[in-house]
């Protein structure tokens, strides 16, 4: 019986139970948010709620010879979306260059830390260990 009392008084038990309660509450909130979003009839992601296009009086003045007529409900790419291959090649080349610079910085930082740790070991720790092993004389 004494073991049960000690077990119930242990702070680790209460921390684990509190963690389970917090995670359970977060799961319930997430579940409620997801169920509410899907039940509310929200528009599907990546759709743009544009009103249907209507013909303006200026459209009637355009020459009709050799010009393809587009359906009024047809929509093109989203505004600002560039599909040109040259545009994306330039962007990705810049991204690759920045990534390579970042990796070089990481390696320089890693090697600097390793060199500092090695110097500390050789100049501080090892002499102290040798001094302690020799009997402090």
PDB file of C-alpha atoms in Angstrom:
ATOM      1  CA  UNK A   1       0.000   0.000   0.000  1.00  0.00           C
ATOM      2  CA  UNK A   2       2.923   2.282   0.735  1.00  0.00           C
ATOM      3  CA  UNK A   3       4.252   1.758  -2.813  1.00  0.00           C
ATOM      4  CA  UNK A   4       0.924   2.876  -4.260  1.00  0.00           C
ATOM      5  CA  UNK A   5       0.982   6.079  -2.181  1.00  0.00           C
ATOM      6  CA  UNK A   6       4.537   6.843  -3.282  1.00  0.00           C
ATOM      7  CA  UNK A   7       3.530   6.171  -6.881  1.00  0.00           C
ATOM      8  CA  UNK A   8       0.563   8.545  -6.640  1.00  0.00           C
ATOM      9  CA  UNK A   9       2.688  11.257  -5.026  1.00  0.00           C
ATOM     10  CA  UNK A  10       5.382  11.072  -7.706  1.00  0.00           C
ATOM     11  CA  UNK A  11       5.459  14.245  -9.824  1.00  0.00           C
ATOM     12  CA  UNK A  12       6.338  12.273 -12.945  1.00  0.00           C
ATOM     13  CA  UNK A  13       2.949  10.527 -12.892  1.00  0.00           C
ATOM     14  CA  UNK A  14       1.103  13.836 -12.719  1.00  0.00           C
ATOM     15  CA  UNK A  15       3.278  15.360 -15.437  1.00  0.00           C
ATOM     16  CA  UNK A  16       2.531  12.428 -17.754  1.00  0.00           C
ATOM     17  CA  UNK A  17      -1.204  12.650 -17.013  1.00  0.00           C
ATOM     18  CA  UNK A  18      -1.179  16.412 -17.633  1.00  0.00           C
ATOM     19  CA  UNK A  19       0.663  15.880 -20.926  1.00  0.00           C
ATOM     20  CA  UNK A  20      -1.898  13.298 -22.009  1.00  0.00           C
ATOM     21  CA  UNK A  21      -4.711  15.718 -21.143  1.00  0.00           C
ATOM     22  CA  UNK A  22      -3.108  18.581 -23.111  1.00  0.00           C
ATOM     23  CA  UNK A  23      -2.444  16.429 -26.178  1.00  0.00           C
ATOM     24  CA  UNK A  24      -5.978  15.035 -26.027  1.00  0.00           C
ATOM     25  CA  UNK A  25      -7.428  18.552 -25.854  1.00  0.00           C
ATOM     26  CA  UNK A  26      -5.311  19.645 -28.840  1.00  0.00           C
ATOM     27  CA  UNK A  27      -6.478  16.629 -30.837  1.00  0.00           C
ATOM     28  CA  UNK A  28     -10.109  17.445 -30.036  1.00  0.00           C
ATOM     29  CA  UNK A  29      -9.666  21.098 -31.059  1.00  0.00           C
ATOM     30  CA  UNK A  30      -7.979  20.078 -34.323  1.00  0.00           C
ATOM     31  CA  UNK A  31     -10.696  17.517 -35.019  1.00  0.00           C
ATOM     32  CA  UNK A  32     -13.400  20.115 -34.382  1.00  0.00           C
ATOM     33  CA  UNK A  33     -11.679  22.651 -36.658  1.00  0.00           C
ATOM     34  CA  UNK A  34     -11.281  20.153 -39.497  1.00  0.00           C
ATOM     35  CA  UNK A  35     -14.844  18.895 -39.182  1.00  0.00           C
ATOM     36  CA  UNK A  36     -16.181  22.456 -39.058  1.00  0.00           C
ATOM     37  CA  UNK A  37     -14.231  23.518 -42.131  1.00  0.00           C
ATOM     38  CA  UNK A  38     -15.391  20.562 -44.216  1.00  0.00           C
ATOM     39  CA  UNK A  39     -19.021  20.866 -43.078  1.00  0.00           C
ATOM     40  CA  UNK A  40     -19.276  24.604 -43.745  1.00  0.00           C
ATOM     41  CA  UNK A  41     -19.045  24.070 -47.496  1.00  0.00           C
ATOM     42  CA  UNK A  42     -15.917  26.171 -47.870  1.00  0.00           C
ATOM     43  CA  UNK A  43     -14.583  26.439 -51.414  1.00  0.00           C
ATOM     44  CA  UNK A  44     -11.947  23.955 -52.438  1.00  0.00           C
ATOM     45  CA  UNK A  45      -8.364  25.138 -52.052  1.00  0.00           C
ATOM     46  CA  UNK A  46      -6.669  26.906 -54.961  1.00  0.00           C
ATOM     47  CA  UNK A  47      -9.902  28.074 -56.527  1.00  0.00           C
ATOM     48  CA  UNK A  48     -10.432  31.747 -57.143  1.00  0.00           C
ATOM     49  CA  UNK A  49     -13.966  33.056 -56.560  1.00  0.00           C
ATOM     50  CA  UNK A  50     -14.056  35.337 -59.578  1.00  0.00           C
ATOM     51  CA  UNK A  51     -17.384  36.537 -60.912  1.00  0.00           C
ATOM     52  CA  UNK A  52     -18.248  35.271 -64.394  1.00  0.00           C
ATOM     53  CA  UNK A  53     -16.827  37.386 -67.172  1.00  0.00           C
ATOM     54  CA  UNK A  54     -19.298  39.539 -69.071  1.00  0.00           C
ATOM     55  CA  UNK A  55     -18.887  41.134 -72.470  1.00  0.00           C
ATOM     56  CA  UNK A  56     -18.264  44.869 -72.433  1.00  0.00           C
ATOM     57  CA  UNK A  57     -19.345  47.301 -75.163  1.00  0.00           C
ATOM     58  CA  UNK A  58     -15.707  47.617 -76.214  1.00  0.00           C
ATOM     59  CA  UNK A  59     -15.621  43.898 -77.071  1.00  0.00           C
ATOM     60  CA  UNK A  60     -18.114  44.427 -79.880  1.00  0.00           C
ATOM     61  CA  UNK A  61     -15.744  46.933 -81.512  1.00  0.00           C
ATOM     62  CA  UNK A  62     -12.925  44.378 -81.840  1.00  0.00           C
ATOM     63  CA  UNK A  63     -12.274  42.924 -85.296  1.00  0.00           C
ATOM     64  CA  UNK A  64     -13.535  39.360 -85.533  1.00  0.00           C
ATOM     65  CA  UNK A  65     -11.421  38.243 -88.502  1.00  0.00           C
ATOM     66  CA  UNK A  66      -8.706  35.799 -87.493  1.00  0.00           C
ATOM     67  CA  UNK A  67      -9.221  36.353 -83.747  1.00  0.00           C
ATOM     68  CA  UNK A  68     -10.219  33.262 -81.782  1.00  0.00           C
ATOM     69  CA  UNK A  69     -13.233  33.829 -79.563  1.00  0.00           C
ATOM     70  CA  UNK A  70     -12.827  32.601 -76.004  1.00  0.00           C
ATOM     71  CA  UNK A  71     -15.709  31.342 -73.949  1.00  0.00           C
ATOM     72  CA  UNK A  72     -16.887  33.934 -71.407  1.00  0.00           C
ATOM     73  CA  UNK A  73     -16.483  31.464 -68.511  1.00  0.00           C
ATOM     74  CA  UNK A  74     -12.946  30.411 -69.484  1.00  0.00           C
ATOM     75  CA  UNK A  75     -10.306  31.602 -67.069  1.00  0.00           C
ATOM     76  CA  UNK A  76      -6.606  31.813 -67.726  1.00  0.00           C
ATOM     77  CA  UNK A  77      -3.783  31.350 -65.241  1.00  0.00           C
ATOM     78  CA  UNK A  78      -3.949  33.147 -61.930  1.00  0.00           C
ATOM     79  CA  UNK A  79      -2.624  36.726 -61.866  1.00  0.00           C
ATOM     80  CA  UNK A  80       1.099  36.942 -61.342  1.00  0.00           C
ATOM     81  CA  UNK A  81       1.787  33.315 -62.209  1.00  0.00           C
ATOM     82  CA  UNK A  82       4.679  33.151 -64.630  1.00  0.00           C
ATOM     83  CA  UNK A  83       4.919  29.939 -66.630  1.00  0.00           C
ATOM     84  CA  UNK A  84       7.968  30.874 -68.709  1.00  0.00           C
ATOM     85  CA  UNK A  85      10.848  28.405 -68.584  1.00  0.00           C
ATOM     86  CA  UNK A  86      13.453  31.183 -68.586  1.00  0.00           C
ATOM     87  CA  UNK A  87      11.831  32.780 -65.539  1.00  0.00           C
ATOM     88  CA  UNK A  88      11.906  29.539 -63.556  1.00  0.00           C
ATOM     89  CA  UNK A  89      15.448  28.669 -64.661  1.00  0.00           C
ATOM     90  CA  UNK A  90      16.637  32.034 -63.361  1.00  0.00           C
ATOM     91  CA  UNK A  91      14.755  31.628 -60.079  1.00  0.00           C
ATOM     92  CA  UNK A  92      15.996  28.082 -59.495  1.00  0.00           C
ATOM     93  CA  UNK A  93      19.580  29.023 -60.400  1.00  0.00           C
ATOM     94  CA  UNK A  94      19.440  31.790 -57.796  1.00  0.00           C
ATOM     95  CA  UNK A  95      17.957  29.394 -55.268  1.00  0.00           C
ATOM     96  CA  UNK A  96      20.678  26.810 -55.945  1.00  0.00           C
ATOM     97  CA  UNK A  97      23.381  29.477 -55.628  1.00  0.00           C
ATOM     98  CA  UNK A  98      21.951  30.672 -52.295  1.00  0.00           C
ATOM     99  CA  UNK A  99      21.696  27.088 -51.053  1.00  0.00           C
ATOM    100  CA  UNK A 100      25.340  26.419 -51.955  1.00  0.00           C
ATOM    101  CA  UNK A 101      26.439  29.585 -50.118  1.00  0.00           C
ATOM    102  CA  UNK A 102      24.427  28.551 -47.056  1.00  0.00           C
ATOM    103  CA  UNK A 103      25.960  25.058 -47.063  1.00  0.00           C
ATOM    104  CA  UNK A 104      29.460  26.549 -47.331  1.00  0.00           C
ATOM    105  CA  UNK A 105      28.691  28.790 -44.348  1.00  0.00           C
ATOM    106  CA  UNK A 106      27.442  25.776 -42.370  1.00  0.00           C
ATOM    107  CA  UNK A 107      30.643  23.833 -43.121  1.00  0.00           C
ATOM    108  CA  UNK A 108      32.851  26.782 -42.141  1.00  0.00           C
ATOM    109  CA  UNK A 109      30.926  27.122 -38.885  1.00  0.00           C
ATOM    110  CA  UNK A 110      31.122  23.381 -38.197  1.00  0.00           C
ATOM    111  CA  UNK A 111      34.867  23.247 -38.841  1.00  0.00           C
ATOM    112  CA  UNK A 112      35.448  26.337 -36.693  1.00  0.00           C
ATOM    113  CA  UNK A 113      33.573  24.762 -33.783  1.00  0.00           C
ATOM    114  CA  UNK A 114      35.437  21.472 -34.231  1.00  0.00           C
ATOM    115  CA  UNK A 115      38.808  23.260 -34.268  1.00  0.00           C
ATOM    116  CA  UNK A 116      37.893  25.260 -31.158  1.00  0.00           C
ATOM    117  CA  UNK A 117      36.810  22.087 -29.343  1.00  0.00           C
ATOM    118  CA  UNK A 118      40.024  20.304 -30.354  1.00  0.00           C
ATOM    119  CA  UNK A 119      42.167  23.240 -29.198  1.00  0.00           C
ATOM    120  CA  UNK A 120      40.293  23.379 -25.871  1.00  0.00           C
ATOM    121  CA  UNK A 121      40.807  19.656 -25.379  1.00  0.00           C
ATOM    122  CA  UNK A 122      44.513  19.857 -26.172  1.00  0.00           C
ATOM    123  CA  UNK A 123      45.304  23.021 -24.209  1.00  0.00           C
ATOM    124  CA  UNK A 124      42.964  22.786 -21.187  1.00  0.00           C
ATOM    125  CA  UNK A 125      41.491  19.337 -20.603  1.00  0.00           C
ATOM    126  CA  UNK A 126      44.430  17.059 -21.415  1.00  0.00           C
ATOM    127  CA  UNK A 127      46.979  19.050 -19.358  1.00  0.00           C
ATOM    128  CA  UNK A 128      44.564  19.012 -16.396  1.00  0.00           C
ATOM    129  CA  UNK A 129      44.083  15.240 -16.734  1.00  0.00           C
ATOM    130  CA  UNK A 130      47.848  14.652 -16.995  1.00  0.00           C
ATOM    131  CA  UNK A 131      48.396  16.858 -13.954  1.00  0.00           C
ATOM    132  CA  UNK A 132      45.744  14.923 -11.969  1.00  0.00           C
ATOM    133  CA  UNK A 133      47.179  11.563 -13.039  1.00  0.00           C
ATOM    134  CA  UNK A 134      50.690  12.515 -12.015  1.00  0.00           C
ATOM    135  CA  UNK A 135      49.506  13.096  -8.465  1.00  0.00           C
ATOM    136  CA  UNK A 136      49.269  16.867  -8.593  1.00  0.00           C
ATOM    137  CA  UNK A 137      52.987  17.325  -8.121  1.00  0.00           C
TER     138      UNK A 137
END
